[in-house]
XYZ file of C-alpha atoms in Angstrom:
653
model
C 0.000 0.000 0.000
C 3.016 2.288 -0.356
C 3.814 2.549 3.347
C 7.067 0.565 3.064
C 10.217 0.926 1.048
C 11.146 -1.643 -1.617
C 11.386 -5.188 -0.261
C 13.886 -7.742 -1.536
C 12.436 -11.251 -1.459
C 14.872 -14.163 -1.148
C 12.378 -17.008 -1.285
C 8.623 -17.585 -1.526
C 6.843 -20.763 -0.441
C 3.165 -21.614 -0.066
C 2.082 -23.854 2.827
C -1.186 -25.659 3.494
C -1.165 -24.598 7.181
C -0.026 -21.754 9.373
C 3.584 -22.263 10.540
C 4.495 -22.109 14.211
C 7.080 -19.630 15.490
C 9.558 -22.487 15.796
C 8.995 -23.608 12.205
C 9.433 -20.060 10.970
C 12.670 -19.687 12.918
C 14.038 -22.848 11.331
C 13.697 -21.242 7.916
C 16.407 -18.713 8.779
C 16.536 -14.999 8.033
C 16.894 -13.053 4.821
C 20.574 -13.883 4.515
C 20.137 -17.665 4.393
C 21.186 -19.399 1.146
C 18.507 -19.642 -1.529
C 18.005 -23.379 -1.887
C 15.544 -24.887 -4.299
C 14.793 -28.112 -2.488
C 12.340 -29.359 -5.138
C 13.731 -31.539 -7.912
C 11.444 -31.664 -10.945
C 12.961 -33.877 -13.655
C 12.868 -33.051 -17.346
C 13.289 -36.019 -19.708
C 14.805 -35.581 -23.167
C 16.696 -37.273 -26.015
C 15.067 -40.711 -25.698
C 16.133 -43.902 -27.475
C 15.308 -47.547 -26.939
C 18.375 -47.974 -24.676
C 19.032 -44.506 -23.211
C 17.525 -41.265 -21.958
C 18.662 -37.978 -20.385
C 17.188 -37.032 -17.004
C 17.799 -33.356 -16.237
C 16.735 -30.847 -13.593
C 17.364 -27.392 -12.160
C 18.611 -27.128 -8.572
C 20.691 -24.666 -6.545
C 23.107 -25.345 -5.071
C 24.088 -28.935 -5.704
C 27.361 -30.155 -7.082
C 26.088 -33.698 -7.534
C 23.812 -35.157 -10.204
C 22.736 -38.692 -9.366
C 19.869 -40.826 -10.659
C 18.857 -44.047 -8.956
C 16.733 -46.258 -11.197
C 15.445 -49.766 -11.871
C 12.593 -51.769 -13.323
C 10.823 -51.848 -9.954
C 10.188 -49.277 -7.250
C 13.104 -50.674 -5.271
C 15.418 -49.207 -7.966
C 18.841 -50.808 -7.470
C 20.972 -48.958 -10.065
C 22.725 -45.597 -9.887
C 24.355 -43.290 -12.448
C 26.297 -40.074 -11.893
C 25.999 -37.203 -14.354
C 27.259 -33.654 -14.782
C 26.343 -30.229 -13.406
C 26.547 -27.035 -15.439
C 26.557 -23.771 -13.494
C 25.180 -20.878 -15.522
C 27.322 -17.716 -15.528
C 25.208 -15.821 -12.984
C 25.236 -18.856 -10.638
C 21.451 -18.714 -10.207
C 20.828 -21.958 -12.078
C 22.593 -25.286 -11.817
C 21.584 -27.673 -14.626
C 21.955 -31.326 -13.675
C 22.118 -33.905 -16.476
C 22.334 -37.669 -16.146
C 22.357 -39.964 -19.165
C 21.054 -43.442 -18.441
C 22.404 -46.072 -20.835
C 22.157 -49.833 -21.271
C 18.371 -49.805 -20.858
C 15.961 -52.342 -22.363
C 13.624 -51.251 -25.154
C 9.912 -50.684 -24.451
C 10.384 -51.174 -20.710
C 9.081 -49.149 -17.757
C 11.737 -47.809 -15.362
C 11.338 -46.123 -11.990
C 13.766 -43.450 -10.858
C 14.714 -40.733 -8.388
C 16.957 -37.741 -9.086
C 19.278 -36.679 -6.262
C 21.345 -33.590 -5.489
C 23.242 -33.681 -2.197
C 20.726 -34.256 0.597
C 17.752 -33.607 -1.680
C 15.942 -36.066 -3.883
C 12.930 -36.067 -6.156
C 9.785 -38.072 -5.791
C 9.687 -41.532 -7.363
C 8.872 -41.199 -11.079
C 8.697 -43.560 -14.035
C 9.261 -43.539 -17.781
C 9.093 -46.097 -20.570
C 11.911 -46.556 -23.060
C 11.132 -46.261 -26.748
C 10.499 -49.065 -29.222
C 13.674 -50.490 -30.729
C 14.492 -49.274 -34.254
C 12.508 -51.337 -36.752
C 10.208 -52.764 -34.061
C 6.884 -53.708 -35.635
C 4.519 -53.713 -32.676
C 2.391 -51.449 -30.538
C 1.678 -47.743 -30.907
C 3.810 -44.606 -30.913
C 1.942 -41.568 -29.610
C 3.199 -38.009 -29.367
C 1.829 -34.597 -28.431
C 2.678 -31.448 -30.405
C 2.706 -27.944 -28.932
C 4.365 -24.710 -29.963
C 4.862 -21.024 -29.181
C 4.176 -21.396 -25.484
C 6.219 -18.397 -24.305
C 4.134 -17.015 -21.489
C 3.493 -13.525 -22.726
C -0.096 -14.252 -21.872
C -1.048 -15.328 -18.325
C -0.911 -19.074 -17.682
C -2.203 -20.468 -20.954
C 0.613 -23.000 -21.277
C -0.244 -24.338 -17.809
C -3.817 -24.795 -19.035
C -2.602 -26.573 -22.166
C -0.546 -29.005 -20.055
C -3.488 -29.583 -17.707
C -5.761 -30.378 -20.636
C -3.186 -32.704 -22.183
C -3.306 -34.698 -18.949
C -7.103 -34.752 -19.063
C -7.190 -35.912 -22.682
C -4.696 -38.768 -22.315
C -6.545 -39.931 -19.188
C -9.862 -39.895 -21.048
C -8.374 -41.796 -23.996
C -6.032 -44.248 -22.294
C -7.159 -44.555 -18.668
C -5.778 -43.454 -15.305
C -2.187 -44.230 -16.328
C -2.664 -42.566 -19.718
C 0.451 -40.464 -19.300
C 2.438 -43.702 -19.716
C 0.856 -44.164 -23.155
C 2.503 -41.021 -24.564
C 5.995 -41.570 -25.941
C 7.057 -38.041 -26.758
C 6.177 -34.369 -26.531
C 7.341 -32.254 -29.482
C 7.620 -28.485 -29.152
C 8.094 -26.486 -32.376
C 9.864 -23.608 -30.672
C 9.509 -20.208 -29.024
C 9.559 -21.884 -25.631
C 10.591 -18.568 -24.014
C 10.098 -14.929 -24.900
C 13.838 -14.117 -24.910
C 16.417 -16.895 -24.752
C 19.037 -14.449 -23.482
C 17.119 -14.099 -20.187
C 18.013 -17.184 -18.167
C 15.126 -16.971 -15.688
C 12.551 -17.248 -18.486
C 13.444 -20.876 -19.215
C 12.352 -21.941 -15.747
C 9.317 -19.667 -15.555
C 7.950 -20.093 -19.094
C 9.004 -23.609 -20.051
C 10.215 -25.974 -17.332
C 7.759 -24.996 -14.574
C 4.579 -25.317 -16.688
C 5.798 -28.700 -17.958
C 6.461 -30.120 -14.475
C 3.228 -32.170 -14.328
C 4.305 -34.253 -17.360
C 8.047 -33.692 -17.991
C 9.172 -36.370 -15.457
C 7.172 -38.987 -17.428
C 7.299 -37.905 -21.106
C 10.520 -36.878 -22.882
C 10.349 -33.498 -24.619
C 12.114 -32.571 -27.865
C 12.283 -28.991 -29.192
C 13.021 -27.398 -32.553
C 14.514 -24.019 -31.730
C 12.452 -20.893 -32.437
C 13.452 -17.324 -33.144
C 12.605 -16.209 -29.587
C 15.315 -18.510 -28.223
C 17.671 -16.231 -30.202
C 20.253 -18.995 -30.595
C 21.331 -18.179 -27.028
C 23.880 -20.406 -25.300
C 21.352 -20.946 -22.482
C 19.168 -22.968 -24.845
C 22.008 -25.226 -25.962
C 23.124 -25.830 -22.371
C 19.637 -26.959 -21.432
C 19.002 -29.145 -24.491
C 21.068 -32.319 -24.843
C 20.927 -33.040 -28.578
C 24.578 -33.767 -29.266
C 23.816 -37.492 -29.686
C 21.480 -36.678 -32.586
C 23.387 -33.722 -34.073
C 23.110 -32.667 -37.715
C 25.701 -31.326 -40.133
C 26.224 -28.152 -38.082
C 25.836 -29.679 -34.636
C 22.891 -29.436 -32.237
C 20.943 -26.644 -34.006
C 19.188 -29.374 -36.026
C 19.085 -33.133 -35.515
C 17.325 -36.436 -36.255
C 16.508 -39.633 -34.350
C 14.460 -42.819 -34.683
C 11.734 -44.375 -32.553
C 10.563 -47.795 -33.700
C 9.715 -47.482 -37.390
C 9.589 -43.665 -37.315
C 12.263 -41.159 -38.259
C 11.933 -37.752 -36.592
C 13.760 -34.748 -38.044
C 14.079 -31.383 -36.269
C 15.194 -28.471 -38.461
C 16.437 -24.981 -37.629
C 14.796 -22.177 -39.654
C 16.428 -19.247 -37.816
C 18.375 -16.359 -39.285
C 19.976 -13.510 -37.333
C 18.462 -10.792 -39.529
C 15.034 -11.705 -38.064
C 16.276 -10.892 -34.560
C 17.771 -7.964 -32.682
C 21.218 -9.507 -32.209
C 24.806 -8.333 -32.411
C 26.096 -11.512 -34.070
C 25.298 -13.192 -37.389
C 24.106 -16.674 -38.233
C 21.972 -18.232 -40.949
C 20.575 -21.749 -40.765
C 18.420 -21.146 -43.844
C 21.232 -22.563 -45.893
C 21.925 -25.333 -48.373
C 24.112 -27.185 -45.868
C 20.992 -28.029 -43.875
C 19.050 -28.946 -47.040
C 21.871 -31.277 -48.156
C 21.848 -32.894 -44.714
C 18.028 -33.153 -44.848
C 18.223 -34.898 -48.221
C 20.755 -37.354 -46.819
C 18.587 -38.214 -43.799
C 15.438 -38.485 -45.925
C 17.110 -40.660 -48.533
C 18.478 -42.994 -45.878
C 15.049 -43.329 -44.234
C 13.267 -43.736 -47.580
C 15.495 -46.677 -48.471
C 15.427 -48.253 -45.012
C 12.915 -51.107 -44.834
C 12.748 -50.638 -41.047
C 11.340 -47.103 -41.434
C 7.681 -46.500 -42.399
C 7.159 -42.873 -41.411
C 9.063 -39.583 -41.436
C 7.836 -36.665 -39.313
C 9.668 -33.352 -39.635
C 9.260 -30.391 -37.305
C 10.666 -26.862 -37.292
C 9.590 -23.379 -36.247
C 8.663 -21.195 -39.221
C 5.840 -21.872 -41.720
C 5.967 -21.731 -45.484
C 2.457 -20.237 -45.647
C 0.006 -19.224 -42.918
C -3.505 -17.860 -43.411
C -3.759 -16.085 -40.044
C -0.355 -14.383 -40.147
C 1.064 -14.244 -43.693
C 4.070 -12.084 -42.590
C 5.228 -15.019 -40.417
C 5.924 -17.159 -43.493
C 9.479 -17.850 -44.661
C 10.484 -18.376 -48.282
C 13.222 -20.826 -47.227
C 10.561 -23.192 -45.919
C 8.222 -22.799 -48.895
C 10.908 -22.948 -51.583
C 13.479 -25.321 -50.037
C 12.216 -27.361 -47.080
C 8.751 -28.401 -48.308
C 9.837 -29.319 -51.876
C 12.648 -31.415 -50.389
C 10.249 -33.291 -48.112
C 7.759 -33.762 -50.972
C 10.273 -35.828 -52.932
C 10.039 -38.676 -50.398
C 6.852 -40.732 -50.040
C 7.599 -41.641 -46.416
C 7.651 -37.950 -45.428
C 4.214 -37.735 -43.839
C 4.063 -34.449 -41.995
C 5.700 -31.029 -41.795
C 4.957 -29.510 -38.373
C 5.657 -25.898 -37.435
C 4.483 -22.870 -35.452
C 5.569 -19.209 -35.258
C 2.053 -18.052 -36.139
C -0.054 -18.398 -32.992
C -3.009 -20.467 -34.188
C -3.927 -23.882 -35.639
C -3.859 -24.703 -39.372
C -4.024 -27.966 -41.330
C -3.395 -28.550 -45.011
C -1.643 -30.784 -47.516
C 0.568 -30.292 -50.541
C -1.345 -30.703 -53.831
C 0.505 -33.915 -54.741
C 1.753 -36.679 -52.488
C 0.866 -37.334 -48.872
C 2.746 -34.565 -47.032
C 0.454 -32.970 -44.456
C 1.085 -29.402 -43.328
C 0.423 -28.792 -39.618
C 0.701 -25.440 -37.851
C 0.431 -25.848 -34.069
C 1.447 -22.463 -32.686
C -1.320 -21.666 -30.228
C 0.033 -23.273 -27.061
C 0.388 -20.342 -24.704
C 1.517 -17.058 -26.184
C -0.886 -14.321 -27.280
C -3.100 -15.512 -30.116
C -3.005 -14.009 -33.574
C -6.617 -13.459 -34.506
C -8.511 -13.102 -37.765
C -7.997 -9.568 -39.008
C -4.789 -8.871 -37.108
C -3.112 -9.077 -40.516
C -4.369 -9.088 -44.102
C -5.392 -12.727 -44.256
C -4.772 -14.957 -47.276
C -6.805 -18.071 -48.108
C -4.088 -20.407 -49.386
C -5.373 -23.300 -51.526
C -3.206 -25.917 -49.774
C -4.602 -25.081 -46.298
C -8.042 -26.513 -45.530
C -8.635 -25.613 -41.869
C -7.614 -22.603 -39.792
C -8.683 -21.722 -36.243
C -7.433 -18.754 -34.190
C -7.494 -20.924 -31.067
C -5.255 -22.082 -28.237
C -4.511 -25.669 -29.180
C -2.402 -28.830 -29.087
C -2.251 -31.926 -31.300
C -2.137 -35.660 -30.536
C -0.767 -38.142 -33.104
C -1.363 -41.869 -32.545
C 0.545 -44.219 -34.866
C -0.607 -47.832 -35.125
C 2.739 -49.401 -35.989
C 1.438 -52.834 -36.977
C -1.351 -51.599 -39.251
C 0.710 -48.765 -40.763
C -1.810 -46.061 -39.979
C -2.173 -43.012 -37.777
C -4.846 -40.664 -36.456
C -4.477 -37.014 -35.564
C -6.692 -35.096 -33.137
C -6.461 -31.369 -32.428
C -7.873 -30.004 -29.173
C -8.834 -26.400 -28.497
C -9.255 -24.103 -25.511
C -10.885 -21.518 -27.768
C -9.886 -17.879 -27.412
C -10.655 -14.982 -25.079
C -13.924 -14.166 -26.857
C -15.156 -17.751 -26.801
C -13.633 -20.243 -24.382
C -13.767 -23.950 -25.210
C -13.400 -26.755 -22.690
C -10.742 -28.920 -24.341
C -12.882 -29.492 -27.445
C -11.629 -31.565 -30.384
C -11.773 -29.175 -33.357
C -10.118 -31.379 -35.974
C -9.353 -35.007 -36.721
C -7.668 -36.730 -39.653
C -6.006 -40.018 -40.550
C -3.590 -41.882 -42.801
C -3.751 -45.562 -43.717
C -0.963 -46.836 -45.933
C -2.913 -49.992 -46.779
C -6.198 -48.382 -47.898
C -6.943 -48.374 -51.641
C -7.196 -45.046 -53.499
C -10.544 -43.776 -54.828
C -11.925 -45.287 -58.015
C -11.307 -43.605 -61.348
C -14.287 -41.296 -62.063
C -16.461 -41.860 -65.097
C -18.141 -39.294 -67.370
C -21.652 -37.942 -66.754
C -21.871 -34.827 -68.957
C -21.405 -33.299 -71.441
C -20.867 -36.040 -73.981
C -17.326 -36.170 -75.258
C -16.839 -34.356 -78.559
C -19.771 -31.902 -78.286
C -19.764 -28.296 -79.473
C -20.528 -26.171 -76.420
C -19.975 -22.596 -75.371
C -19.041 -21.620 -71.798
C -20.418 -21.154 -69.222
C -21.211 -24.879 -68.662
C -20.574 -27.651 -66.145
C -18.379 -30.695 -66.655
C -19.673 -33.519 -64.472
C -18.234 -36.904 -63.475
C -19.460 -39.702 -61.248
C -20.058 -38.682 -57.644
C -17.959 -40.928 -55.384
C -18.673 -39.069 -52.150
C -21.156 -41.686 -50.951
C -18.762 -44.495 -51.720
C -15.479 -42.944 -50.572
C -14.358 -40.327 -48.078
C -13.498 -37.764 -50.757
C -11.512 -34.649 -49.838
C -10.695 -33.012 -53.184
C -11.207 -33.126 -56.920
C -9.009 -31.760 -59.703
C -9.866 -30.665 -63.237
C -7.361 -30.141 -66.035
C -8.154 -28.779 -69.503
C -5.551 -28.922 -72.278
C -5.422 -27.821 -75.899
C -3.229 -30.831 -76.730
C -4.664 -34.323 -76.559
C -2.848 -36.424 -73.937
C -0.499 -33.594 -72.906
C -1.304 -31.821 -69.625
C 2.103 -30.354 -68.871
C 0.785 -26.857 -69.585
C -2.965 -27.038 -68.936
C -5.250 -24.153 -69.856
C -7.279 -24.895 -66.738
C -5.877 -26.589 -63.621
C -8.155 -26.341 -60.629
C -8.378 -28.204 -57.307
C -11.420 -27.865 -55.067
C -11.820 -29.219 -51.515
C -14.924 -30.440 -49.731
C -14.274 -27.927 -46.941
C -12.268 -24.772 -46.370
C -12.492 -23.418 -42.815
C -11.433 -19.797 -43.216
C -12.321 -16.971 -40.774
C -15.343 -16.946 -38.463
C -18.644 -15.136 -38.047
C -17.328 -12.728 -35.414
C -19.201 -11.652 -32.307
C -21.076 -13.082 -30.548
C -20.696 -16.732 -31.640
C -17.387 -16.733 -33.563
C -18.607 -19.695 -35.606
C -15.946 -21.005 -38.029
C -16.929 -20.396 -41.666
C -16.639 -23.154 -44.244
C -16.386 -21.169 -47.468
C -16.811 -24.415 -49.446
C -20.031 -25.409 -47.722
C -22.340 -27.102 -50.227
C -19.671 -27.597 -52.883
C -20.172 -30.513 -55.292
C -16.803 -32.097 -55.948
C -17.957 -33.917 -59.076
C -18.731 -30.661 -60.920
C -16.532 -27.926 -62.380
C -17.746 -24.780 -64.085
C -16.055 -23.994 -67.412
C -16.188 -20.204 -67.778
C -14.291 -19.902 -71.051
C -11.421 -17.832 -69.653
C -8.343 -18.294 -71.882
C -10.235 -20.648 -74.228
C -10.289 -19.922 -77.980
C -13.516 -19.899 -80.008
C -14.082 -23.012 -82.210
C -11.032 -24.770 -80.759
C -11.164 -28.324 -79.384
C -10.012 -28.970 -75.799
C -9.460 -32.148 -73.804
C -10.265 -32.502 -70.129
C -9.895 -34.974 -67.294
C -10.781 -35.157 -63.576
C -9.488 -37.127 -60.592
C -10.472 -37.498 -56.935
C -8.415 -37.351 -53.744
C -9.631 -38.955 -50.532
C -9.049 -37.816 -46.961
C -6.304 -40.419 -46.818
C -4.384 -38.109 -49.205
C -4.470 -40.592 -52.087
C -5.386 -39.533 -55.615
C -7.392 -41.739 -57.925
C -6.262 -42.434 -61.449
C -7.150 -39.691 -63.885
C -10.464 -40.220 -65.630
C -10.548 -41.084 -69.286
C -9.825 -38.122 -71.505
C -12.867 -36.342 -72.953
C -13.170 -33.398 -75.312
C -15.368 -30.444 -76.145
C -15.193 -27.718 -78.758
C -15.645 -24.149 -77.631
C -18.430 -23.463 -80.126
C -22.111 -22.754 -80.768
C -24.411 -23.474 -77.777
C -27.380 -24.213 -80.050
C -25.765 -27.508 -81.147
C -26.067 -29.043 -77.666
C -28.363 -32.063 -77.383
C -27.232 -33.729 -74.168
C -29.970 -35.879 -72.624
C -28.075 -35.992 -69.321
C -28.553 -32.224 -68.786
C -31.635 -31.779 -66.547
C -34.619 -29.855 -67.957
C -34.848 -26.405 -66.355
C -38.441 -25.256 -65.839
C -37.727 -21.645 -64.886
C -35.038 -18.987 -64.835
C -34.299 -18.143 -61.219
C -31.712 -16.407 -59.018
C -31.312 -17.996 -55.575
C -30.134 -16.596 -52.242
C -26.372 -16.692 -51.950
C -24.799 -18.957 -49.340
C -23.361 -18.509 -46.858
C -24.946 -15.172 -46.072
C -23.512 -13.280 -44.215
C -20.178 -14.413 -45.640
C -16.436 -13.820 -45.280
C -14.807 -13.693 -47.778
C -16.369 -16.175 -50.243
C -19.998 -16.816 -51.089
C -21.754 -18.987 -53.674
C -24.428 -17.670 -56.056
C -26.700 -20.250 -57.675
C -29.023 -19.617 -60.620
C -30.916 -21.509 -63.317
C -31.453 -20.549 -66.961
C -34.510 -21.808 -68.886
C -33.934 -20.185 -72.273
C -30.441 -19.926 -73.845
C -29.170 -16.421 -74.421
C -26.986 -13.675 -73.022
C -26.712 -13.720 -69.238
C -25.029 -11.167 -66.995
C -24.437 -11.501 -63.263
C -22.917 -8.446 -61.606
C -22.111 -7.240 -58.097
C -23.010 -3.665 -57.097
C -22.377 -1.583 -54.001
C -25.452 -0.556 -52.041
C -25.351 2.858 -53.759
C -25.444 1.247 -57.222
C -21.765 1.376 -58.200
C -20.558 -1.608 -60.261
C -18.108 -3.677 -58.190
C -17.577 -6.928 -60.109
C -18.795 -8.567 -63.288
C -19.022 -12.290 -62.621
C -20.675 -13.344 -65.900
C -21.465 -11.606 -69.174
C -21.768 -14.397 -71.767
C -24.076 -16.372 -73.972
C -25.268 -19.315 -71.870
C -27.146 -22.527 -72.489
C -30.083 -23.787 -70.471
C -29.080 -25.357 -67.156
C -28.368 -24.922 -63.461
C -25.256 -22.991 -62.526
C -23.306 -21.829 -59.505
C -20.479 -19.324 -59.273
C -18.340 -18.072 -56.404
C -17.706 -14.454 -55.492
C -14.546 -14.094 -53.458
C -15.300 -10.629 -52.110
C -13.140 -8.782 -54.648
C -13.719 -6.080 -57.251
C -12.890 -6.176 -60.966
C -9.216 -5.571 -60.093
C -9.275 -8.554 -57.674
C -8.834 -6.189 -54.715
C -10.767 -7.258 -51.569
C -13.787 -5.057 -50.920
C -14.716 -3.774 -47.439
C -17.433 -5.120 -45.182
C -20.966 -4.115 -46.009
C -24.093 -4.904 -47.979
C -23.797 -5.658 -51.694
C -26.359 -6.256 -54.426
C -26.045 -9.037 -56.968
C -28.159 -8.702 -60.115
C -28.890 -11.167 -62.899
C -30.179 -10.230 -66.339
C -31.273 -13.166 -68.524
C -33.821 -13.653 -71.335
C -37.185 -12.488 -69.932
C -35.788 -12.319 -66.397
C -34.172 -9.681 -64.142
C -33.684 -9.997 -60.397
C -31.582 -8.375 -57.636
C -30.771 -9.833 -54.212
C -28.643 -8.663 -51.273
C -25.450 -10.239 -49.838
C -23.779 -9.196 -46.580
C -19.982 -9.293 -46.280
C -18.714 -9.238 -42.679
C -14.980 -9.179 -41.931
């Protein structure tokens, strides 16, 4: 209350009862040594036969771990103690070796007269082992700029693994992966304890943690003293590394560069040395019959919808294309942007996972100019973590993302996303033709339609290619992929409902608008499907059409349209994409235009001769120069033979 001068505090402890005068006296006065009597182990660098057990303590010149396969222990190993320059932290590290694979061990960590509680861990599967499951949790960007969110994440991880795997569920998790920014400033020693080690204490004695360094660690020596990655070191030492668990190869990259940070020394790990090393590790794993999966994690994204400035060209142009060359490379995991995003590269089975919402301030929709990238299918501005469960025997995995929501809408550990991979599942069937008949003369706008496999398969995407050269699609005139869902932005206050801008999309249909097509020229087209297992079907047979006179059409598969009609757009309100559906009874010139509420022309969507049929077109919230328009009410107006109608659409950003 301002009555006293500044007070220096040597130690703070919380007790469950009032202390007696004698107990208080035994604590000593202000000048007594600051002794951290609690030992909270931190496991790292696990293999099938070894593990590092580390902890902070002060003082304590000894590092001893007693361990065994029963609670009676029976074995003892002595490690090393590193004293940080300011002498406020003593980092104890003990490497246990000669362990048995897939075996539970009990242990106690000891420093002088102090010892930890009795804990346990399980060693990893032996390399090539073809049994059981490997499960790991992914978090990222937990630096505690914001309250105690990382503590909440850890608490909810415990709740989830208990719900899934029972009261000893923590023993079912083999690894915790952190994609970096574990502290706000790696040059400040105290932050490691406060922002990283302390919040992890409920699980770090049981589950080994592995980190890919972030930019906030600032390549500080503190980080490299704490992390014991020398056994797994890459071409330039500990900054990046790789290791194996069972039939899985894990690769941790370093995407840091000094120019991104306020530092007085230079470094650059966005180099070809790391890419050459990555190729070597990937090639070795790809050709190793004892490896089925490759999971790669690092800090910076290639693209991010929430925070486009966070993206790094090195990742997009070097790292991801390198991973995509190897079929066993299953996942690229990263953070830096503080949210959750899931996607996949257009070809192959490489999933893109952004898990950066594990404790720091969230980056919310609208904080930056957002970009809806085609390879990203789901984005949530939520606090989150991810659980991957690999079924080793059946060569499959599931992924589940859990959310705590955000400050405007809290969620109680809700699963917001799930996905899977099954190496043994067949791909989707090759689609067959529905309409138009191959070889017809037809003038855009019209639909090309193939067999709908959605009821038969779990279809995620479809792809259309149109070429002016039969059998040659190297340089297609049209090359379009559409996904069954695209979670992009939300409805805002009060519900903050995620918006699926692809809601209602029909994956077996593509609209040919005639852009870049030449009159009276013949074109060939084909379509294929991709399932949620990230497998593409074979391309359909090749069909053709000639960009010609619409009056020649006589396709019995085209449904008879009884009336010309403009329908309500959906979704409405929308952000930033909406779908406009209409039907045309009589062929002729059709225009569909967007106007501002005061009658100014904003966008011409269609102004063409059209055949009879049902049509749907998307407006992406842009003007004729493809510049995003502001929030507000807009009018969309159709003019067709004997028909004119205007309806209203509401854009909310």
